[in-house]
Amino acid sequence: MAFQGLAAATAGTGKDPVNLPMIRHWCEAMGDAHPAYRGPDAVAPPTMLQAWTMGGLSGHTDRSSAYEELFALLDGAGYTSVVATDCEQEYLRPLRPGDEIGFDTVIESVSERKTTKLGTGYFVTTRTDVRAGGALAGTHRFRILKYAPAARPPRQPPARRPRPVINRDNAGFWEGVAGHRLLIQRCGGCASLRLPWLPGCADCGSREWDAVEAGGEGTVFSYVVMHHPSFPAFDPPYAVALIELAEGVRMISNVVGVPYDEVRIGMPVRLGFLRVDEDLELPVFRAGRED
């Protein structure tokens, strides 16, 4: 706590004045095409505030020793890891090309010891007052956590995919999958096809049926990309597709053999089978038709 209020940099100077090339590089990297940042009357994007005070790979020579001493104290106590947590910026006036930058940095606060998911440690906040031509232009607060990493939990065995619910109504479908056959129910009364399997026909009500084997050709009728939530045994993002088979029925499956962000409605696919683990195999669809 004794380090609170001590200077980390006094009368520091920016290595370069505010300049158009750096503004242009920043805007290109950020994808910001606002006209205020171009031309003879350009101003610097406000969020570049910290960029004008950074020392680059060679660092600054005008830093005080307080910040290094604080880090050495925490390192010596076992808080050897560091992660940036957040920053706050306040903008008081726009910076323009040609402005000479000066700054002062102070260790504003050191928290009580905190326990986080990463580990136990201390939040250290510095405040940098940025000046242009001697006038205050903005304030930059930067907060880091110096911590001792938490012990890692023991490695868990890989999660297994959920098991399909197999009952007397769909057992024949899964028996077909085990033999690398995709079976579609066909009504014994009206000959309509249905998938998934059902105990009776939705068209005529007949409970009589037999099964026909799908040829394997299909197209992506619709799809979604799953990003969240994350379930065990699944690695998002991944595409879940509604496949329209050549026979006219549809089923939900995964499209494999192509990145998730290249799946498209109307994409031709071909039936395949994926061994998920030692006792589960699933029908999937690979992008492209069979030659």
mmCIF file of C-alpha atoms in Angstrom:
data_model
loop_
_atom_site.group_PDB
_atom_site.id
_atom_site.type_symbol
_atom_site.label_atom_id
_atom_site.label_comp_id
_atom_site.label_asym_id
_atom_site.label_seq_id
_atom_site.Cartn_x
_atom_site.Cartn_y
_atom_site.Cartn_z
ATOM 1 C CA MET A 1 0.000 0.000 0.000
ATOM 2 C CA ALA A 2 2.966 2.312 0.526
ATOM 3 C CA PHE A 3 3.388 2.502 -3.249
ATOM 4 C CA GLN A 4 0.010 4.189 -3.720
ATOM 5 C CA GLY A 5 0.499 7.757 -4.911
ATOM 6 C CA LEU A 6 4.126 7.268 -5.977
ATOM 7 C CA ALA A 7 5.140 8.433 -9.432
ATOM 8 C CA ALA A 8 5.884 5.843 -12.098
ATOM 9 C CA ALA A 9 6.854 8.490 -14.672
ATOM 10 C CA THR A 10 7.375 12.227 -14.251
ATOM 11 C CA ALA A 11 7.547 14.697 -17.125
ATOM 12 C CA GLY A 12 7.637 11.877 -19.654
ATOM 13 C CA THR A 13 7.644 12.783 -23.323
ATOM 14 C CA GLY A 14 6.178 11.011 -26.319
ATOM 15 C CA LYS A 15 8.788 9.594 -28.680
ATOM 16 C CA ASP A 16 7.042 11.267 -31.629
ATOM 17 C CA PRO A 17 4.606 14.135 -31.964
ATOM 18 C CA VAL A 18 1.076 13.308 -33.049
ATOM 19 C CA ASN A 19 1.412 12.491 -36.759
ATOM 20 C CA LEU A 20 -0.698 11.516 -39.748
ATOM 21 C CA PRO A 21 1.152 8.272 -40.641
ATOM 22 C CA MET A 22 0.477 6.799 -37.190
ATOM 23 C CA ILE A 23 -3.154 7.935 -37.367
ATOM 24 C CA ARG A 24 -3.490 6.286 -40.781
ATOM 25 C CA HIS A 25 -1.935 3.010 -39.555
ATOM 26 C CA TRP A 26 -4.263 2.983 -36.541
ATOM 27 C CA CYS A 27 -7.390 3.643 -38.616
ATOM 28 C CA GLU A 28 -6.463 0.969 -41.149
ATOM 29 C CA ALA A 29 -5.866 -1.577 -38.373
ATOM 30 C CA MET A 30 -9.147 -0.696 -36.642
ATOM 31 C CA GLY A 31 -11.194 -0.371 -39.828
ATOM 32 C CA ASP A 32 -12.187 3.198 -38.921
ATOM 33 C CA ALA A 33 -12.817 5.331 -42.020
ATOM 34 C CA HIS A 34 -14.256 8.397 -40.265
ATOM 35 C CA PRO A 35 -13.401 11.517 -42.317
ATOM 36 C CA ALA A 36 -12.381 13.450 -39.171
ATOM 37 C CA TYR A 37 -9.154 11.415 -39.121
ATOM 38 C CA ARG A 38 -8.065 12.342 -42.664
ATOM 39 C CA GLY A 39 -7.051 15.468 -44.544
ATOM 40 C CA PRO A 40 -5.441 18.777 -43.571
ATOM 41 C CA ASP A 41 -7.707 19.316 -40.546
ATOM 42 C CA ALA A 42 -7.400 15.746 -39.227
ATOM 43 C CA VAL A 43 -7.557 14.924 -35.525
ATOM 44 C CA ALA A 44 -6.304 11.739 -33.897
ATOM 45 C CA PRO A 45 -8.898 9.130 -32.876
ATOM 46 C CA PRO A 46 -9.476 9.676 -29.136
ATOM 47 C CA THR A 47 -8.804 6.007 -28.373
ATOM 48 C CA MET A 48 -5.213 6.487 -29.601
ATOM 49 C CA LEU A 49 -4.526 8.379 -26.362
ATOM 50 C CA GLN A 50 -2.179 5.713 -24.961
ATOM 51 C CA ALA A 51 -0.391 5.201 -28.300
ATOM 52 C CA TRP A 52 1.373 8.585 -28.065
ATOM 53 C CA THR A 53 2.924 7.710 -24.671
ATOM 54 C CA MET A 54 4.172 4.193 -25.451
ATOM 55 C CA GLY A 55 7.897 3.546 -25.527
ATOM 56 C CA GLY A 56 8.030 0.824 -28.163
ATOM 57 C CA LEU A 57 10.487 -2.066 -27.955
ATOM 58 C CA SER A 58 13.279 0.128 -26.622
ATOM 59 C CA GLY A 59 11.108 1.496 -23.812
ATOM 60 C CA HIS A 60 11.392 4.830 -22.000
ATOM 61 C CA THR A 61 14.362 6.183 -20.069
ATOM 62 C CA ASP A 62 12.325 8.650 -17.995
ATOM 63 C CA ARG A 63 10.507 6.135 -15.786
ATOM 64 C CA SER A 64 10.877 6.185 -12.009
ATOM 65 C CA SER A 65 11.857 3.049 -10.137
ATOM 66 C CA ALA A 66 8.668 2.807 -8.044
ATOM 67 C CA TYR A 67 6.736 0.658 -10.523
ATOM 68 C CA GLU A 68 9.626 -1.824 -10.922
ATOM 69 C CA GLU A 69 10.066 -1.957 -7.128
ATOM 70 C CA LEU A 70 6.365 -2.717 -6.670
ATOM 71 C CA PHE A 71 6.553 -5.528 -9.237
ATOM 72 C CA ALA A 72 9.680 -6.913 -7.572
ATOM 73 C CA LEU A 73 7.912 -6.923 -4.198
ATOM 74 C CA LEU A 74 4.929 -8.834 -5.624
ATOM 75 C CA ASP A 75 7.171 -11.234 -7.569
ATOM 76 C CA GLY A 76 9.137 -11.979 -4.418
ATOM 77 C CA ALA A 77 5.898 -12.838 -2.583
ATOM 78 C CA GLY A 78 4.947 -15.370 -5.270
ATOM 79 C CA TYR A 79 2.602 -13.200 -7.368
ATOM 80 C CA THR A 80 4.622 -13.734 -10.521
ATOM 81 C CA SER A 81 1.923 -13.794 -13.192
ATOM 82 C CA VAL A 82 0.321 -10.707 -14.721
ATOM 83 C CA VAL A 83 -2.777 -10.062 -16.803
ATOM 84 C CA ALA A 84 -4.276 -6.774 -17.975
ATOM 85 C CA THR A 85 -7.896 -6.492 -16.834
ATOM 86 C CA ASP A 86 -9.292 -3.182 -18.088
ATOM 87 C CA CYS A 87 -8.603 0.442 -18.903
ATOM 88 C CA GLU A 88 -10.560 3.684 -18.622
ATOM 89 C CA GLN A 89 -9.924 6.783 -20.712
ATOM 90 C CA GLU A 90 -11.225 10.353 -20.417
ATOM 91 C CA TYR A 91 -10.829 12.754 -23.346
ATOM 92 C CA LEU A 92 -10.628 16.496 -22.695
ATOM 93 C CA ARG A 93 -9.476 17.866 -26.059
ATOM 94 C CA PRO A 94 -8.670 16.414 -29.488
ATOM 95 C CA LEU A 95 -5.063 15.747 -30.387
ATOM 96 C CA ARG A 96 -3.858 17.082 -33.747
ATOM 97 C CA PRO A 97 -0.824 16.347 -35.924
ATOM 98 C CA GLY A 98 2.154 18.262 -34.603
ATOM 99 C CA ASP A 99 1.090 18.184 -30.931
ATOM 100 C CA GLU A 100 4.041 17.418 -28.662
ATOM 101 C CA ILE A 101 3.008 14.918 -25.991
ATOM 102 C CA GLY A 102 3.999 14.969 -22.331
ATOM 103 C CA PHE A 103 2.691 12.775 -19.544
ATOM 104 C CA ASP A 104 2.906 11.883 -15.884
ATOM 105 C CA THR A 105 2.055 8.446 -14.505
ATOM 106 C CA VAL A 106 1.198 7.636 -10.898
ATOM 107 C CA ILE A 107 0.475 4.380 -9.088
ATOM 108 C CA GLU A 108 -3.105 5.285 -8.228
ATOM 109 C CA SER A 109 -4.160 2.236 -6.216
ATOM 110 C CA VAL A 110 -3.179 -1.232 -5.067
ATOM 111 C CA SER A 111 -6.125 -3.386 -4.024
ATOM 112 C CA GLU A 112 -6.459 -5.656 -1.036
ATOM 113 C CA ARG A 113 -5.561 -9.248 -1.832
ATOM 114 C CA LYS A 114 -8.224 -10.748 -4.091
ATOM 115 C CA THR A 115 -9.000 -14.306 -5.168
ATOM 116 C CA THR A 116 -10.056 -14.779 -8.776
ATOM 117 C CA LYS A 117 -10.520 -17.752 -11.053
ATOM 118 C CA LEU A 118 -6.979 -17.182 -12.336
ATOM 119 C CA GLY A 119 -5.517 -17.111 -8.841
ATOM 120 C CA THR A 120 -4.927 -14.886 -5.812
ATOM 121 C CA GLY A 121 -3.232 -11.529 -6.146
ATOM 122 C CA TYR A 122 -3.453 -7.742 -6.236
ATOM 123 C CA PHE A 123 -5.008 -5.322 -8.716
ATOM 124 C CA VAL A 124 -2.644 -2.449 -9.515
ATOM 125 C CA THR A 125 -4.049 0.670 -11.189
ATOM 126 C CA THR A 126 -1.915 3.373 -12.785
ATOM 127 C CA ARG A 127 -3.179 6.756 -13.985
ATOM 128 C CA THR A 128 -1.462 8.589 -16.833
ATOM 129 C CA ASP A 129 -2.275 12.256 -17.425
ATOM 130 C CA VAL A 130 -1.558 13.059 -21.070
ATOM 131 C CA ARG A 131 -0.728 16.659 -22.030
ATOM 132 C CA ALA A 132 -0.419 18.409 -25.374
ATOM 133 C CA GLY A 133 1.476 21.689 -25.351
ATOM 134 C CA GLY A 134 1.359 21.610 -21.557
ATOM 135 C CA ALA A 135 -2.467 21.419 -21.375
ATOM 136 C CA LEU A 136 -4.232 18.310 -20.097
ATOM 137 C CA ALA A 137 -5.676 16.410 -23.083
ATOM 138 C CA GLY A 138 -6.846 13.183 -21.463
ATOM 139 C CA THR A 139 -6.427 10.627 -18.707
ATOM 140 C CA HIS A 140 -5.663 6.939 -19.117
ATOM 141 C CA ARG A 141 -6.203 4.465 -16.257
ATOM 142 C CA PHE A 142 -4.758 0.999 -16.734
ATOM 143 C CA ARG A 143 -5.400 -1.911 -14.362
ATOM 144 C CA ILE A 144 -3.510 -5.192 -14.135
ATOM 145 C CA LEU A 145 -3.697 -8.197 -11.832
ATOM 146 C CA LYS A 146 -0.454 -9.539 -10.347
ATOM 147 C CA TYR A 147 -1.312 -13.017 -9.140
ATOM 148 C CA ALA A 148 -0.140 -16.455 -8.110
ATOM 149 C CA PRO A 149 -1.751 -18.922 -10.547
ATOM 150 C CA ALA A 150 -4.411 -21.159 -9.027
ATOM 151 C CA ALA A 151 -3.689 -24.864 -8.970
ATOM 152 C CA ARG A 152 -5.056 -26.530 -12.062
ATOM 153 C CA PRO A 153 -7.810 -29.068 -11.481
ATOM 154 C CA PRO A 154 -6.927 -32.658 -12.334
ATOM 155 C CA ARG A 155 -7.342 -33.456 -16.010
ATOM 156 C CA GLN A 156 -10.730 -34.959 -16.709
ATOM 157 C CA PRO A 157 -11.256 -37.707 -19.265
ATOM 158 C CA PRO A 158 -12.618 -36.439 -22.578
ATOM 159 C CA ALA A 159 -16.357 -35.883 -22.505
ATOM 160 C CA ARG A 160 -18.474 -38.312 -24.511
ATOM 161 C CA ARG A 161 -21.191 -37.294 -26.910
ATOM 162 C CA PRO A 162 -24.736 -37.707 -25.574
ATOM 163 C CA ARG A 163 -26.172 -41.132 -26.383
ATOM 164 C CA PRO A 164 -29.215 -41.277 -28.676
ATOM 165 C CA VAL A 165 -32.413 -42.499 -27.061
ATOM 166 C CA ILE A 166 -33.182 -45.827 -28.733
ATOM 167 C CA ASN A 167 -36.627 -47.347 -28.293
ATOM 168 C CA ARG A 168 -38.916 -49.783 -30.108
ATOM 169 C CA ASP A 169 -40.064 -47.032 -32.491
ATOM 170 C CA ASN A 170 -36.593 -46.105 -33.817
ATOM 171 C CA ALA A 171 -34.426 -49.160 -33.103
ATOM 172 C CA GLY A 172 -34.489 -50.118 -36.785
ATOM 173 C CA PHE A 173 -33.048 -46.765 -37.794
ATOM 174 C CA TRP A 174 -30.046 -47.203 -35.477
ATOM 175 C CA GLU A 175 -29.562 -50.788 -36.589
ATOM 176 C CA GLY A 176 -29.295 -49.396 -40.110
ATOM 177 C CA VAL A 177 -26.719 -46.819 -39.019
ATOM 178 C CA ALA A 178 -24.641 -49.578 -37.428
ATOM 179 C CA GLY A 179 -24.578 -51.228 -40.867
ATOM 180 C CA HIS A 180 -23.775 -47.925 -42.638
ATOM 181 C CA ARG A 181 -27.275 -47.674 -44.091
ATOM 182 C CA LEU A 182 -29.617 -44.701 -43.720
ATOM 183 C CA LEU A 183 -33.111 -46.170 -43.582
ATOM 184 C CA ILE A 184 -36.266 -44.164 -44.254
ATOM 185 C CA GLN A 185 -39.700 -45.400 -43.196
ATOM 186 C CA ARG A 186 -42.257 -45.943 -45.956
ATOM 187 C CA CYS A 187 -45.957 -46.073 -45.070
ATOM 188 C CA GLY A 188 -47.666 -49.367 -45.925
ATOM 189 C CA GLY A 189 -50.924 -47.550 -46.590
ATOM 190 C CA CYS A 190 -50.081 -44.475 -48.723
ATOM 191 C CA ALA A 191 -46.351 -45.108 -49.466
ATOM 192 C CA SER A 192 -45.321 -41.691 -48.103
ATOM 193 C CA LEU A 193 -41.790 -41.496 -46.697
ATOM 194 C CA ARG A 194 -41.016 -40.236 -43.212
ATOM 195 C CA LEU A 195 -37.938 -39.359 -41.197
ATOM 196 C CA PRO A 196 -37.455 -39.397 -38.232
ATOM 197 C CA TRP A 197 -39.163 -42.724 -37.622
ATOM 198 C CA LEU A 198 -42.648 -42.685 -36.100
ATOM 199 C CA PRO A 199 -45.036 -45.465 -34.987
ATOM 200 C CA GLY A 200 -47.736 -44.318 -37.426
ATOM 201 C CA CYS A 201 -48.233 -42.351 -40.649
ATOM 202 C CA ALA A 202 -49.058 -38.652 -40.218
ATOM 203 C CA ASP A 203 -50.794 -38.608 -43.619
ATOM 204 C CA CYS A 204 -53.127 -41.594 -43.529
ATOM 205 C CA GLY A 205 -52.775 -42.953 -39.990
ATOM 206 C CA SER A 206 -51.639 -46.392 -41.071
ATOM 207 C CA ARG A 207 -49.445 -48.277 -38.633
ATOM 208 C CA GLU A 208 -48.031 -50.508 -41.383
ATOM 209 C CA TRP A 209 -44.628 -49.654 -42.804
ATOM 210 C CA ASP A 210 -41.410 -50.915 -44.272
ATOM 211 C CA ALA A 211 -38.032 -49.213 -44.814
ATOM 212 C CA VAL A 212 -36.107 -48.060 -47.866
ATOM 213 C CA GLU A 213 -32.436 -47.183 -47.956
ATOM 214 C CA ALA A 214 -31.501 -43.593 -48.787
ATOM 215 C CA GLY A 215 -29.229 -43.137 -51.774
ATOM 216 C CA GLY A 216 -27.079 -40.676 -49.848
ATOM 217 C CA GLU A 217 -27.466 -37.540 -51.968
ATOM 218 C CA GLY A 218 -28.772 -34.373 -50.353
ATOM 219 C CA THR A 219 -28.573 -30.599 -50.083
ATOM 220 C CA VAL A 220 -28.371 -28.170 -47.177
ATOM 221 C CA PHE A 221 -31.950 -26.897 -46.750
ATOM 222 C CA SER A 222 -31.072 -24.666 -43.753
ATOM 223 C CA TYR A 223 -28.389 -24.400 -41.076
ATOM 224 C CA VAL A 224 -27.288 -22.580 -37.935
ATOM 225 C CA VAL A 225 -23.793 -22.034 -36.513
ATOM 226 C CA MET A 226 -23.535 -22.835 -32.811
ATOM 227 C CA HIS A 227 -21.281 -20.483 -30.833
ATOM 228 C CA HIS A 228 -22.820 -20.611 -27.349
ATOM 229 C CA PRO A 229 -23.463 -22.280 -24.992
ATOM 230 C CA SER A 230 -20.580 -24.729 -25.058
ATOM 231 C CA PHE A 231 -21.526 -28.334 -24.284
ATOM 232 C CA PRO A 232 -19.072 -31.064 -23.256
ATOM 233 C CA ALA A 233 -17.759 -33.082 -26.229
ATOM 234 C CA PHE A 234 -18.639 -30.277 -28.670
ATOM 235 C CA ASP A 235 -16.124 -27.710 -29.874
ATOM 236 C CA PRO A 236 -17.884 -24.518 -31.037
ATOM 237 C CA PRO A 237 -18.295 -22.923 -33.447
ATOM 238 C CA TYR A 238 -19.809 -25.666 -35.602
ATOM 239 C CA ALA A 239 -22.605 -25.903 -38.151
ATOM 240 C CA VAL A 240 -25.826 -27.839 -37.547
ATOM 241 C CA ALA A 241 -27.724 -28.380 -40.806
ATOM 242 C CA LEU A 242 -31.170 -29.471 -41.910
ATOM 243 C CA ILE A 243 -30.421 -31.789 -44.833
ATOM 244 C CA GLU A 244 -32.982 -32.433 -47.559
ATOM 245 C CA LEU A 245 -32.373 -35.909 -48.960
ATOM 246 C CA ALA A 246 -32.946 -36.701 -52.619
ATOM 247 C CA GLU A 247 -35.910 -38.840 -51.495
ATOM 248 C CA GLY A 248 -37.663 -35.672 -50.236
ATOM 249 C CA VAL A 249 -37.391 -36.132 -46.457
ATOM 250 C CA ARG A 250 -35.234 -33.981 -44.185
ATOM 251 C CA MET A 251 -33.015 -34.732 -41.204
ATOM 252 C CA ILE A 252 -30.757 -32.795 -38.849
ATOM 253 C CA SER A 253 -27.054 -33.623 -38.967
ATOM 254 C CA ASN A 254 -23.574 -32.122 -39.155
ATOM 255 C CA VAL A 255 -21.813 -31.054 -42.350
ATOM 256 C CA VAL A 256 -18.195 -32.212 -42.293
ATOM 257 C CA GLY A 257 -15.226 -31.782 -44.602
ATOM 258 C CA VAL A 258 -15.719 -28.014 -44.909
ATOM 259 C CA PRO A 259 -15.205 -25.147 -42.398
ATOM 260 C CA TYR A 260 -18.349 -24.159 -40.517
ATOM 261 C CA ASP A 261 -18.348 -20.683 -42.084
ATOM 262 C CA GLU A 262 -18.409 -22.114 -45.608
ATOM 263 C CA VAL A 263 -21.650 -24.058 -45.180
ATOM 264 C CA ARG A 264 -24.333 -22.579 -47.430
ATOM 265 C CA ILE A 265 -28.016 -23.203 -48.174
ATOM 266 C CA GLY A 266 -28.268 -25.319 -51.329
ATOM 267 C CA MET A 267 -24.798 -26.857 -50.849
ATOM 268 C CA PRO A 268 -24.729 -30.432 -52.207
ATOM 269 C CA VAL A 269 -23.760 -33.048 -49.631
ATOM 270 C CA ARG A 270 -23.186 -36.778 -49.517
ATOM 271 C CA LEU A 271 -23.981 -39.221 -46.715
ATOM 272 C CA GLY A 272 -21.148 -40.533 -44.580
ATOM 273 C CA PHE A 273 -20.714 -42.108 -41.165
ATOM 274 C CA LEU A 274 -18.587 -40.731 -38.328
ATOM 275 C CA ARG A 275 -17.149 -42.910 -35.564
ATOM 276 C CA VAL A 276 -17.520 -40.666 -32.488
ATOM 277 C CA ASP A 277 -16.191 -43.125 -29.911
ATOM 278 C CA GLU A 278 -15.843 -46.850 -29.369
ATOM 279 C CA ASP A 279 -19.593 -47.522 -29.315
ATOM 280 C CA LEU A 280 -21.237 -44.599 -31.143
ATOM 281 C CA GLU A 281 -21.379 -43.956 -34.878
ATOM 282 C CA LEU A 282 -23.489 -41.198 -36.415
ATOM 283 C CA PRO A 283 -24.701 -40.353 -39.912
ATOM 284 C CA VAL A 284 -23.137 -37.105 -41.153
ATOM 285 C CA PHE A 285 -22.932 -35.340 -44.500
ATOM 286 C CA ARG A 286 -19.812 -34.410 -46.405
ATOM 287 C CA ALA A 287 -19.730 -31.393 -48.672
ATOM 288 C CA GLY A 288 -19.838 -32.238 -52.384
ATOM 289 C CA ARG A 289 -21.375 -34.933 -54.545
ATOM 290 C CA GLU A 290 -19.928 -38.372 -55.185
ATOM 291 C CA ASP A 291 -17.841 -38.489 -58.358
#
